[in-house]
Coordinates of C-alpha atoms in Angstrom, one line a residue:
X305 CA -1.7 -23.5 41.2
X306 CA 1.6 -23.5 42.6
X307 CA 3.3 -20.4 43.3
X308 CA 7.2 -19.7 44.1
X309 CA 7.4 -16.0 45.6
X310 CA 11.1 -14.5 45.9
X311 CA 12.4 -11.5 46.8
X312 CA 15.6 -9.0 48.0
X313 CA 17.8 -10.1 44.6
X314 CA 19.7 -7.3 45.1
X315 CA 21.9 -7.4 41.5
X316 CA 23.2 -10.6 43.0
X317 CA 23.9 -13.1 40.1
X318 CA 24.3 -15.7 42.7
X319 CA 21.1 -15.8 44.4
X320 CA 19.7 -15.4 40.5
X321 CA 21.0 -18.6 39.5
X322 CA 19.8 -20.1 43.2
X323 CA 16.4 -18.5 42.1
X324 CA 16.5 -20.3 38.2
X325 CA 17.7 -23.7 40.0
X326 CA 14.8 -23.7 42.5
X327 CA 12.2 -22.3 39.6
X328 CA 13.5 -25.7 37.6
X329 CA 13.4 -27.7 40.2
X330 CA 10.4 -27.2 41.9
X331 CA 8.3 -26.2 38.4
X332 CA 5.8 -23.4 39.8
X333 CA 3.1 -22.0 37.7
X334 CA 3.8 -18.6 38.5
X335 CA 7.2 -16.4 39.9
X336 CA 5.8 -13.2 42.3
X337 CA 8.8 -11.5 42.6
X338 CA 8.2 -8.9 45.4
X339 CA 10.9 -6.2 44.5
X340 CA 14.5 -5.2 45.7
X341 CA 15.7 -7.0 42.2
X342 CA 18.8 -4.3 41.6
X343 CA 20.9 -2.6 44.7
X344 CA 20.8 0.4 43.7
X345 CA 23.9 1.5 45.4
X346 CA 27.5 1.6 43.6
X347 CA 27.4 -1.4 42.3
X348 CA 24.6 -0.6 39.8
X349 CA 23.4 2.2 37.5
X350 CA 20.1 2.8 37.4
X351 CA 18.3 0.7 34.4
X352 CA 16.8 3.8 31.9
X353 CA 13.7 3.6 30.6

C-alpha cells in the first residue's frame, strides 16, 4: 500500500494545489493528513459545525 502523508496546510491554496499535483502524480492509496489544515489566525474564520 502506498501511502502519501502531508501536513501544516495552513489555509494555503498554494501548497493545496502542490498537495493535488503530487497526489496525481505519485497515485497513493491513501492521503494521512496530520492536521494544521486551516491557520486559524486572521486570515480564517473558524469552519462551524
Amino acid at each position: 500500500m502506498k501511502l502519501m502523508i502531508a501536513s501544516d496546510l495552513h489555509g494555503s491554496a498554494f501548497y493545496c494545489r502542490q498537495l493535488l499535483a503530487a497526489m496525481e502524480r505519485e497515485q497513493p492509496d491513501k492521503l494521512l493528513l496530520l492536521g494544521d489544515i486551516l491557520y486559524h489566525g486572521p486570515r480564517n474564520d473558524l469552519p462551524e459545525g
